[in-house]
Amino acid sequence: MTAKRSTTMVLSNDDFKPSPVKRPTPKEAGNEYAELKHLIKQRGLLEKQPAYYTYRVALLLGLLLIGIVFFLLVNVLWLQLLDAVYMAFVFAQVGLVSHEAGHRQMFARSWKHDLLGLVGGNLLIGMSYSWWLDKHNKHHSHPNQVDMDPDIEIPFLEFTGMEDVQQMGKFRRFLVKHQALLFFPALMTVAGGLQYNSIAFLLHQKARYKGLEWLLLVAHYVLYFAFVFSHVPFWAGILFIAIHQAATGFYLGSIFAPNHKGMPVLEKESKVSFLQRQIMTSRNIHAHPLTDFVYGGLNYQIEHHLFPAMPRNKLKEAQGIVKAFCQERSIPYHETNVTQSFKEILQHLHLIGAPLRRA
């Protein structure tokens, strides 16, 4: 069973056979993507949406203000801790809008995206906008491709199924052995990881707005800690921060993990075309108004990866075009519900750790 899983989920050029028909040449595959993009552009689905995003930003600022006022006016600890969970939801939603700013989905002018990304990322949630752009662009270019996609290089865990688990150190062997059980607790560290990596990036890498990023990042921590500790006792503040950061990480991780985790992994040398690579490594979550809001449109992961600059409010319409396009050409298009997406991830992690459990 393990060998079968490896063949299915870790693909080289020869392994990938998306349909029983003749596999397209690179030129044919490129033409397919050009054809699909033409259909999308004909419907105006790549046009910027400034009015929609102005509304989104205003909504998030309103939600953020509600959380701040509630914390300051309600002097009941358990309600303040409940507010920490609410604020985690708001912070993650701000992060999603910053993500969309990075993809230039909103406005005609690039500086407006940068301003929104810097304020939303650095100032509000403490994440370097430049670090996110660098990491996320690499991911979009090579999703689920070994040594190319930073999103599958998860500390301590093993998502690819390509490492020799028997050669791992003792501590990591223990983690991988039980990684299916550890997956959800590990999501709680995502926010801390974003902040740590942001600081490390700004210390060692070049950034277009490096001075401004540092200023906004420092301002974030000063305002964040002042906001918390000026209103509650020290240990209550520590508890608020711990819950807020853990809930933010869990929510963000729960949004991003279903996108690609447990989907086929490509070898570094893979020459699979852009079209095939983006579709075969991505998983969609069934559309629903609530799901669309909670996931920030990332439940349309296939469409997002094919057209990263497509505004969030156009992804649902694009899905109908992309699905029909894939069906006509026998290209696998994976879409499932929220529960099944996590079941697939956990099964994938469980199978990777199976050799260690048998040892």
Tab-separated table of N, CA, C and O in Angstrom, residues 83-196:
chain	number	residue	atom	x	y	z
A	83	ASP	N	-12.505	37.375	22.671
A	83	ASP	CA	-12.165	38.423	21.709
A	83	ASP	C	-10.838	38.115	21.025
A	83	ASP	O	-10.634	38.481	19.859
A	84	ALA	N	-9.932	37.440	21.728
A	84	ALA	CA	-8.654	37.045	21.119
A	84	ALA	C	-8.885	36.114	19.934
A	84	ALA	O	-8.209	36.221	18.903
A	85	VAL	N	-9.866	35.218	20.072
A	85	VAL	CA	-10.207	34.312	18.972
A	85	VAL	C	-10.835	35.099	17.827
A	85	VAL	O	-10.509	34.882	16.650
A	86	TYR	N	-11.719	36.023	18.175
A	86	TYR	CA	-12.339	36.871	17.150
A	86	TYR	C	-11.277	37.682	16.406
A	86	TYR	O	-11.292	37.778	15.171
A	87	MET	N	-10.335	38.264	17.152
A	87	MET	CA	-9.279	39.061	16.535
A	87	MET	C	-8.367	38.199	15.666
A	87	MET	O	-7.797	38.678	14.682
A	88	ALA	N	-8.232	36.925	16.007
A	88	ALA	CA	-7.463	36.008	15.163
A	88	ALA	C	-8.124	35.867	13.802
A	88	ALA	O	-7.451	35.851	12.761
A	89	PHE	N	-9.437	35.758	13.804
A	89	PHE	CA	-10.181	35.683	12.548
A	89	PHE	C	-9.948	36.951	11.716
A	89	PHE	O	-9.699	36.882	10.512
A	90	VAL	N	-10.016	38.111	12.367
A	90	VAL	CA	-9.823	39.378	11.658
A	90	VAL	C	-8.402	39.482	11.115
A	90	VAL	O	-8.185	39.871	9.959
A	91	PHE	N	-7.406	39.131	11.927
A	91	PHE	CA	-6.008	39.195	11.481
A	91	PHE	C	-5.781	38.303	10.268
A	91	PHE	O	-5.094	38.680	9.321
A	92	ALA	N	-6.359	37.105	10.298
A	92	ALA	CA	-6.190	36.194	9.163
A	92	ALA	C	-6.852	36.758	7.914
A	92	ALA	O	-6.313	36.655	6.803
A	93	GLN	N	-8.007	37.387	8.077
A	93	GLN	CA	-8.685	37.996	6.934
A	93	GLN	C	-7.872	39.169	6.378
A	93	GLN	O	-7.813	39.372	5.157
A	94	VAL	N	-7.228	39.920	7.250
A	94	VAL	CA	-6.324	40.985	6.803
A	94	VAL	C	-5.164	40.379	6.023
A	94	VAL	O	-4.747	40.905	4.985
A	95	GLY	N	-4.653	39.245	6.516
A	95	GLY	CA	-3.578	38.559	5.807
A	95	GLY	C	-4.006	38.113	4.422
A	95	GLY	O	-3.217	38.188	3.462
A	96	LEU	N	-5.240	37.676	4.283
A	96	LEU	CA	-5.747	37.249	2.977
A	96	LEU	C	-5.826	38.418	1.999
A	96	LEU	O	-5.495	38.285	0.813
A	97	VAL	N	-6.250	39.578	2.485
A	97	VAL	CA	-6.297	40.750	1.620
A	97	VAL	C	-4.881	41.188	1.239
A	97	VAL	O	-4.635	41.597	0.097
A	98	SER	N	-3.936	41.078	2.170
A	98	SER	CA	-2.534	41.396	1.849
A	98	SER	C	-2.005	40.431	0.792
A	98	SER	O	-1.219	40.823	-0.085
A	99	HIS	N	-2.423	39.177	0.876
A	99	HIS	CA	-2.061	38.178	-0.123
A	99	HIS	C	-2.581	38.588	-1.499
A	99	HIS	O	-1.878	38.495	-2.511
A	100	GLU	N	-3.800	39.081	-1.544
A	100	GLU	CA	-4.382	39.519	-2.812
A	100	GLU	C	-3.693	40.780	-3.339
A	100	GLU	O	-3.553	40.961	-4.555
A	101	ALA	N	-3.248	41.637	-2.422
A	101	ALA	CA	-2.480	42.813	-2.833
A	101	ALA	C	-1.177	42.377	-3.495
A	101	ALA	O	-0.743	42.959	-4.497
A	102	GLY	N	-0.559	41.342	-2.944
A	102	GLY	CA	0.676	40.828	-3.527
A	102	GLY	C	0.493	40.295	-4.928
A	102	GLY	O	1.413	40.342	-5.751
A	103	HIS	N	-0.713	39.819	-5.227
A	103	HIS	CA	-1.014	39.305	-6.562
A	103	HIS	C	-1.547	40.390	-7.512
A	103	HIS	O	-1.911	40.076	-8.651
A	104	ARG	N	-1.599	41.632	-7.034
A	104	ARG	CA	-2.026	42.752	-7.876
A	104	ARG	C	-3.452	42.551	-8.423
A	104	ARG	O	-3.725	42.759	-9.590
A	105	GLN	N	-4.353	42.148	-7.550
A	105	GLN	CA	-5.721	41.849	-7.976
A	105	GLN	C	-6.654	43.048	-7.922
A	105	GLN	O	-7.754	42.990	-8.484
A	106	MET	N	-6.241	44.130	-7.276
A	106	MET	CA	-7.213	45.138	-6.867
A	106	MET	C	-7.273	46.384	-7.740
A	106	MET	O	-8.337	46.753	-8.242
A	107	PHE	N	-6.132	47.047	-7.879
A	107	PHE	CA	-6.097	48.377	-8.460
A	107	PHE	C	-5.224	48.419	-9.715
A	107	PHE	O	-4.430	47.512	-9.965
A	108	ALA	N	-5.339	49.512	-10.448
A	108	ALA	CA	-4.538	49.686	-11.660
A	108	ALA	C	-3.099	50.088	-11.324
A	108	ALA	O	-2.180	49.804	-12.082
A	109	ARG	N	-2.903	50.729	-10.184
A	109	ARG	CA	-1.577	51.219	-9.784
A	109	ARG	C	-0.916	50.255	-8.800
A	109	ARG	O	-1.495	49.903	-7.772
A	110	SER	N	0.337	49.887	-9.097
A	110	SER	CA	1.051	48.932	-8.242
A	110	SER	C	1.313	49.484	-6.845
A	110	SER	O	1.291	48.735	-5.857
A	111	TRP	N	1.556	50.798	-6.747
A	111	TRP	CA	1.896	51.367	-5.442
A	111	TRP	C	0.744	51.208	-4.439
A	111	TRP	O	0.968	51.110	-3.226
A	112	LYS	N	-0.480	51.171	-4.949
A	112	LYS	CA	-1.618	50.985	-4.051
A	112	LYS	C	-1.607	49.580	-3.450
A	112	LYS	O	-1.949	49.398	-2.272
A	113	HIS	N	-1.214	48.599	-4.245
A	113	HIS	CA	-1.082	47.234	-3.720
A	113	HIS	C	0.022	47.163	-2.676
A	113	HIS	O	-0.141	46.539	-1.619
A	114	ASP	N	1.153	47.816	-2.967
A	114	ASP	CA	2.268	47.796	-2.019
A	114	ASP	C	1.879	48.472	-0.704
A	114	ASP	O	2.195	47.973	0.382
A	115	LEU	N	1.189	49.598	-0.800
A	115	LEU	CA	0.757	50.304	0.407
A	115	LEU	C	-0.166	49.432	1.242
A	115	LEU	O	0.006	49.311	2.470
A	116	LEU	N	-1.126	48.816	0.595
A	116	LEU	CA	-2.067	47.947	1.312
A	116	LEU	C	-1.351	46.743	1.909
A	116	LEU	O	-1.624	46.342	3.044
A	117	GLY	N	-0.411	46.153	1.151
A	117	GLY	CA	0.334	45.003	1.648
A	117	GLY	C	1.218	45.357	2.827
A	117	GLY	O	1.332	44.584	3.793
A	118	LEU	N	1.844	46.521	2.793
A	118	LEU	CA	2.723	46.955	3.881
A	118	LEU	C	1.928	47.273	5.144
A	118	LEU	O	2.321	46.884	6.253
A	119	VAL	N	0.818	47.955	4.981
A	119	VAL	CA	-0.009	48.294	6.147
A	119	VAL	C	-0.674	47.042	6.715
A	119	VAL	O	-0.639	46.792	7.934
A	120	GLY	N	-1.262	46.229	5.825
A	120	GLY	CA	-1.932	45.019	6.293
A	120	GLY	C	-0.959	43.994	6.834
A	120	GLY	O	-1.203	43.383	7.879
A	121	GLY	N	0.154	43.777	6.116
A	121	GLY	CA	1.121	42.761	6.516
A	121	GLY	C	2.001	43.197	7.661
A	121	GLY	O	1.951	42.649	8.770
A	122	ASN	N	2.828	44.220	7.438
A	122	ASN	CA	3.807	44.636	8.445
A	122	ASN	C	3.170	45.287	9.664
A	122	ASN	O	3.463	44.907	10.802
A	123	LEU	N	2.311	46.283	9.441
A	123	LEU	CA	1.786	47.057	10.565
A	123	LEU	C	0.709	46.306	11.352
A	123	LEU	O	0.753	46.265	12.584
A	124	LEU	N	-0.245	45.713	10.662
A	124	LEU	CA	-1.384	45.125	11.371
A	124	LEU	C	-1.120	43.716	11.896
A	124	LEU	O	-1.501	43.399	13.019
A	125	ILE	N	-0.494	42.854	11.088
A	125	ILE	CA	-0.340	41.468	11.553
A	125	ILE	C	1.111	41.063	11.813
A	125	ILE	O	1.372	39.937	12.219
A	126	GLY	N	2.075	41.949	11.571
A	126	GLY	CA	3.467	41.651	11.913
A	126	GLY	C	4.151	40.689	10.971
A	126	GLY	O	5.045	39.946	11.385
A	127	MET	N	3.785	40.720	9.704
A	127	MET	CA	4.385	39.839	8.697
A	127	MET	C	5.001	40.688	7.589
A	127	MET	O	4.350	41.583	7.056
A	128	SER	N	6.254	40.404	7.255
A	128	SER	CA	6.944	41.168	6.218
A	128	SER	C	6.292	40.937	4.855
A	128	SER	O	6.207	39.811	4.380
A	129	TYR	N	5.894	42.022	4.238
A	129	TYR	CA	5.283	41.958	2.910
A	129	TYR	C	6.292	41.455	1.885
A	129	TYR	O	5.948	40.631	1.024
A	130	SER	N	7.536	41.899	1.954
A	130	SER	CA	8.572	41.466	1.006
A	130	SER	C	8.876	39.981	1.157
A	130	SER	O	9.054	39.266	0.172
A	131	TRP	N	8.950	39.518	2.404
A	131	TRP	CA	9.205	38.089	2.630
A	131	TRP	C	8.083	37.257	2.031
A	131	TRP	O	8.324	36.243	1.368
A	132	TRP	N	6.838	37.702	2.252
A	132	TRP	CA	5.703	36.952	1.734
A	132	TRP	C	5.744	36.899	0.212
A	132	TRP	O	5.517	35.840	-0.378
A	133	LEU	N	6.028	38.040	-0.435
A	133	LEU	CA	6.088	38.066	-1.888
A	133	LEU	C	7.155	37.108	-2.409
A	133	LEU	O	6.919	36.349	-3.359
A	134	ASP	N	8.323	37.133	-1.802
A	134	ASP	CA	9.417	36.278	-2.247
A	134	ASP	C	9.057	34.803	-2.116
A	134	ASP	O	9.219	34.014	-3.057
A	135	LYS	N	8.545	34.430	-0.964
A	135	LYS	CA	8.188	33.034	-0.697
A	135	LYS	C	7.008	32.593	-1.565
A	135	LYS	O	7.026	31.512	-2.167
A	136	HIS	N	5.990	33.431	-1.651
A	136	HIS	CA	4.762	33.027	-2.331
A	136	HIS	C	4.942	32.960	-3.843
A	136	HIS	O	4.325	32.110	-4.502
A	137	ASN	N	5.769	33.840	-4.394
A	137	ASN	CA	6.030	33.773	-5.837
A	137	ASN	C	6.752	32.477	-6.210
A	137	ASN	O	6.489	31.889	-7.263
A	138	LYS	N	7.675	32.032	-5.351
A	138	LYS	CA	8.358	30.759	-5.591
A	138	LYS	C	7.359	29.604	-5.548
A	138	LYS	O	7.430	28.676	-6.360
A	139	HIS	N	6.440	29.684	-4.606
A	139	HIS	CA	5.418	28.639	-4.501
A	139	HIS	C	4.547	28.589	-5.754
A	139	HIS	O	4.286	27.509	-6.293
A	140	HIS	N	4.104	29.733	-6.215
A	140	HIS	CA	3.227	29.762	-7.387
A	140	HIS	C	3.937	29.265	-8.642
A	140	HIS	O	3.305	28.662	-9.519
A	141	SER	N	5.224	29.501	-8.746
A	141	SER	CA	5.968	29.051	-9.922
A	141	SER	C	6.141	27.540	-9.947
A	141	SER	O	6.125	26.923	-11.016
A	142	HIS	N	6.291	26.939	-8.755
A	142	HIS	CA	6.584	25.499	-8.688
A	142	HIS	C	5.804	24.836	-7.544
A	142	HIS	O	6.404	24.287	-6.619
A	143	PRO	N	4.482	24.837	-7.585
A	143	PRO	CA	3.713	24.241	-6.488
A	143	PRO	C	3.994	22.749	-6.340
A	143	PRO	O	4.023	22.011	-7.316
A	144	ASN	N	4.245	22.341	-5.089
A	144	ASN	CA	4.478	20.935	-4.754
A	144	ASN	C	5.637	20.320	-5.534
A	144	ASN	O	5.641	19.108	-5.781
A	145	GLN	N	6.625	21.115	-5.904
A	145	GLN	CA	7.797	20.607	-6.612
A	145	GLN	C	8.982	20.596	-5.648
A	145	GLN	O	9.341	21.631	-5.062
A	146	VAL	N	9.581	19.445	-5.469
A	146	VAL	CA	10.636	19.247	-4.486
A	146	VAL	C	11.803	20.192	-4.743
A	146	VAL	O	12.252	20.366	-5.885
A	147	ASP	N	12.304	20.819	-3.668
A	147	ASP	CA	13.432	21.762	-3.698
A	147	ASP	C	13.120	23.045	-4.459
A	147	ASP	O	14.012	23.868	-4.672
A	148	MET	N	11.868	23.227	-4.866
A	148	MET	CA	11.476	24.429	-5.599
A	148	MET	C	10.363	25.195	-4.872
A	148	MET	O	10.293	26.412	-4.954
A	149	ASP	N	9.498	24.473	-4.196
A	149	ASP	CA	8.364	25.077	-3.508
A	149	ASP	C	8.656	25.165	-2.013
A	149	ASP	O	8.720	24.138	-1.322
A	150	PRO	N	8.834	26.375	-1.462
A	150	PRO	CA	9.131	26.494	-0.027
A	150	PRO	C	7.982	26.055	0.868
A	150	PRO	O	8.201	25.754	2.046
A	151	ASP	N	6.783	25.978	0.332
A	151	ASP	CA	5.629	25.613	1.157
A	151	ASP	C	5.582	24.135	1.527
A	151	ASP	O	4.791	23.739	2.392
A	152	ILE	N	6.382	23.293	0.865
A	152	ILE	CA	6.411	21.880	1.268
A	152	ILE	C	7.640	21.573	2.130
A	152	ILE	O	7.845	20.436	2.534
A	153	GLU	N	8.432	22.600	2.400
A	153	GLU	CA	9.589	22.429	3.275
A	153	GLU	C	9.181	22.803	4.697
A	153	GLU	O	9.562	23.836	5.233
A	154	ILE	N	8.385	21.943	5.309
A	154	ILE	CA	7.847	22.192	6.643
A	154	ILE	C	8.828	21.672	7.694
A	154	ILE	O	9.225	20.501	7.642
A	155	PRO	N	9.258	22.526	8.654
A	155	PRO	CA	10.186	22.054	9.681
A	155	PRO	C	9.651	20.840	10.436
A	155	PRO	O	8.494	20.829	10.848
A	156	PHE	N	10.500	19.829	10.550
A	156	PHE	CA	10.250	18.617	11.344
A	156	PHE	C	9.278	17.626	10.702
A	156	PHE	O	9.438	16.418	10.868
A	157	LEU	N	8.258	18.097	9.968
A	157	LEU	CA	7.316	17.176	9.346
A	157	LEU	C	7.779	16.818	7.944
A	157	LEU	O	8.711	17.416	7.415
A	158	GLU	N	7.138	15.825	7.324
A	158	GLU	CA	7.530	15.366	5.987
A	158	GLU	C	6.273	15.199	5.140
A	158	GLU	O	5.455	14.313	5.373
A	159	PHE	N	6.123	16.097	4.171
A	159	PHE	CA	4.937	16.110	3.326
A	159	PHE	C	5.159	15.486	1.964
A	159	PHE	O	4.205	15.155	1.272
A	160	THR	N	6.409	15.339	1.535
A	160	THR	CA	6.648	14.956	0.144
A	160	THR	C	6.567	13.462	-0.097
A	160	THR	O	6.248	13.023	-1.197
A	161	GLY	N	6.904	12.657	0.900
A	161	GLY	CA	6.963	11.212	0.703
A	161	GLY	C	8.229	10.784	-0.024
A	161	GLY	O	8.357	9.618	-0.421
A	162	MET	N	9.191	11.687	-0.195
A	162	MET	CA	10.398	11.377	-0.950
A	162	MET	C	11.637	11.216	-0.072
A	162	MET	O	12.670	10.757	-0.524
A	163	GLU	N	11.548	11.632	1.184
A	163	GLU	CA	12.690	11.481	2.088
A	163	GLU	C	12.774	10.044	2.606
A	163	GLU	O	11.756	9.364	2.758
A	164	ASP	N	13.986	9.603	2.894
A	164	ASP	CA	14.193	8.306	3.526
A	164	ASP	C	13.967	8.481	5.023
A	164	ASP	O	14.831	9.007	5.736
A	165	VAL	N	12.817	8.066	5.491
A	165	VAL	CA	12.459	8.303	6.893
A	165	VAL	C	13.389	7.570	7.851
A	165	VAL	O	13.568	7.983	8.997
A	166	GLN	N	14.001	6.483	7.367
A	166	GLN	CA	14.887	5.713	8.238
A	166	GLN	C	16.194	6.453	8.524
A	166	GLN	O	16.908	6.122	9.481
A	167	GLN	N	16.526	7.442	7.694
A	167	GLN	CA	17.774	8.184	7.868
A	167	GLN	C	17.596	9.463	8.681
A	167	GLN	O	18.561	10.208	8.881
A	168	MET	N	16.389	9.721	9.145
A	168	MET	CA	16.142	10.926	9.941
A	168	MET	C	16.690	10.764	11.345
A	168	MET	O	16.876	9.648	11.834
A	169	GLY	N	16.929	11.897	12.003
A	169	GLY	CA	17.340	11.862	13.394
A	169	GLY	C	16.241	11.321	14.285
A	169	GLY	O	15.068	11.275	13.894
A	170	LYS	N	16.606	10.950	15.485
A	170	LYS	CA	15.662	10.290	16.382
A	170	LYS	C	14.444	11.154	16.681
A	170	LYS	O	13.302	10.670	16.654
A	171	PHE	N	14.682	12.432	16.974
A	171	PHE	CA	13.570	13.314	17.314
A	171	PHE	C	12.647	13.504	16.118
A	171	PHE	O	11.421	13.431	16.263
A	172	ARG	N	13.215	13.726	14.927
A	172	ARG	CA	12.376	13.933	13.754
A	172	ARG	C	11.658	12.642	13.373
A	172	ARG	O	10.513	12.679	12.905
A	173	ARG	N	12.303	11.497	13.560
A	173	ARG	CA	11.648	10.218	13.291
A	173	ARG	C	10.388	10.082	14.155
A	173	ARG	O	9.347	9.623	13.683
A	174	PHE	N	10.485	10.510	15.410
A	174	PHE	CA	9.330	10.456	16.306
A	174	PHE	C	8.211	11.357	15.788
A	174	PHE	O	7.041	10.962	15.770
A	175	LEU	N	8.571	12.576	15.347
A	175	LEU	CA	7.563	13.519	14.853
A	175	LEU	C	6.894	13.007	13.579
A	175	LEU	O	5.667	13.067	13.447
A	176	VAL	N	7.696	12.509	12.643
A	176	VAL	CA	7.126	12.012	11.387
A	176	VAL	C	6.281	10.766	11.633
A	176	VAL	O	5.240	10.573	10.994
A	177	LYS	N	6.704	9.956	12.549
A	177	LYS	CA	5.954	8.752	12.898
A	177	LYS	C	4.536	9.101	13.341
A	177	LYS	O	3.572	8.388	13.022
A	178	HIS	N	4.395	10.223	14.050
A	178	HIS	CA	3.092	10.617	14.595
A	178	HIS	C	2.573	11.902	13.952
A	178	HIS	O	1.706	12.575	14.523
A	179	GLN	N	3.055	12.240	12.758
A	179	GLN	CA	2.746	13.557	12.205
A	179	GLN	C	1.266	13.764	11.877
A	179	GLN	O	0.786	14.899	11.902
A	180	ALA	N	0.539	12.700	11.606
A	180	ALA	CA	-0.896	12.863	11.371
A	180	ALA	C	-1.602	13.364	12.631
A	180	ALA	O	-2.528	14.179	12.560
A	181	LEU	N	-1.150	12.887	13.797
A	181	LEU	CA	-1.716	13.348	15.065
A	181	LEU	C	-1.250	14.750	15.418
A	181	LEU	O	-1.972	15.516	16.063
A	182	LEU	N	-0.046	15.094	14.986
A	182	LEU	CA	0.543	16.385	15.335
A	182	LEU	C	0.147	17.502	14.378
A	182	LEU	O	0.444	18.671	14.644
A	183	PHE	N	-0.498	17.148	13.282
A	183	PHE	CA	-0.758	18.127	12.229
A	183	PHE	C	-1.552	19.329	12.726
A	183	PHE	O	-1.142	20.477	12.550
A	184	PHE	N	-2.695	19.096	13.367
A	184	PHE	CA	-3.527	20.219	13.806
A	184	PHE	C	-2.864	21.042	14.910
A	184	PHE	O	-2.898	22.289	14.850
A	185	PRO	N	-2.228	20.417	15.927
A	185	PRO	CA	-1.476	21.243	16.886
A	185	PRO	C	-0.378	22.064	16.217
A	185	PRO	O	-0.123	23.205	16.615
A	186	ALA	N	0.259	21.498	15.185
A	186	ALA	CA	1.330	22.217	14.501
A	186	ALA	C	0.817	23.474	13.811
A	186	ALA	O	1.560	24.463	13.668
A	187	LEU	N	-0.436	23.464	13.378
A	187	LEU	CA	-1.000	24.643	12.716
A	187	LEU	C	-1.009	25.857	13.640
A	187	LEU	O	-0.965	27.002	13.184
A	188	MET	N	-1.047	25.612	14.943
A	188	MET	CA	-1.085	26.723	15.901
A	188	MET	C	0.212	27.510	15.925
A	188	MET	O	0.264	28.616	16.474
A	189	THR	N	1.267	26.974	15.344
A	189	THR	CA	2.563	27.669	15.325
A	189	THR	C	2.764	28.488	14.044
A	189	THR	O	3.796	29.140	13.890
A	190	VAL	N	1.791	28.447	13.141
A	190	VAL	CA	1.958	29.096	11.835
A	190	VAL	C	2.199	30.590	11.964
A	190	VAL	O	3.088	31.152	11.319
A	191	ALA	N	1.419	31.280	12.800
A	191	ALA	CA	1.577	32.730	12.946
A	191	ALA	C	2.961	33.081	13.484
A	191	ALA	O	3.611	34.012	12.991
A	192	GLY	N	3.414	32.325	14.479
A	192	GLY	CA	4.756	32.561	15.005
A	192	GLY	C	5.824	32.336	13.948
A	192	GLY	O	6.812	33.071	13.884
A	193	GLY	N	5.620	31.317	13.111
A	193	GLY	CA	6.565	31.049	12.029
A	193	GLY	C	6.620	32.178	11.020
A	193	GLY	O	7.700	32.552	10.545
A	194	LEU	N	5.466	32.734	10.682
A	194	LEU	CA	5.421	33.866	9.747
A	194	LEU	C	6.218	35.049	10.292
A	194	LEU	O	6.972	35.699	9.568
A	195	GLN	N	6.054	35.327	11.578
A	195	GLN	CA	6.736	36.470	12.178
A	195	GLN	C	8.241	36.225	12.300
A	195	GLN	O	9.049	37.117	12.016
A	196	TYR	N	8.619	35.016	12.691
A	196	TYR	CA	10.045	34.693	12.789
A	196	TYR	C	10.725	34.789	11.426
A	196	TYR	O	11.797	35.405	11.284
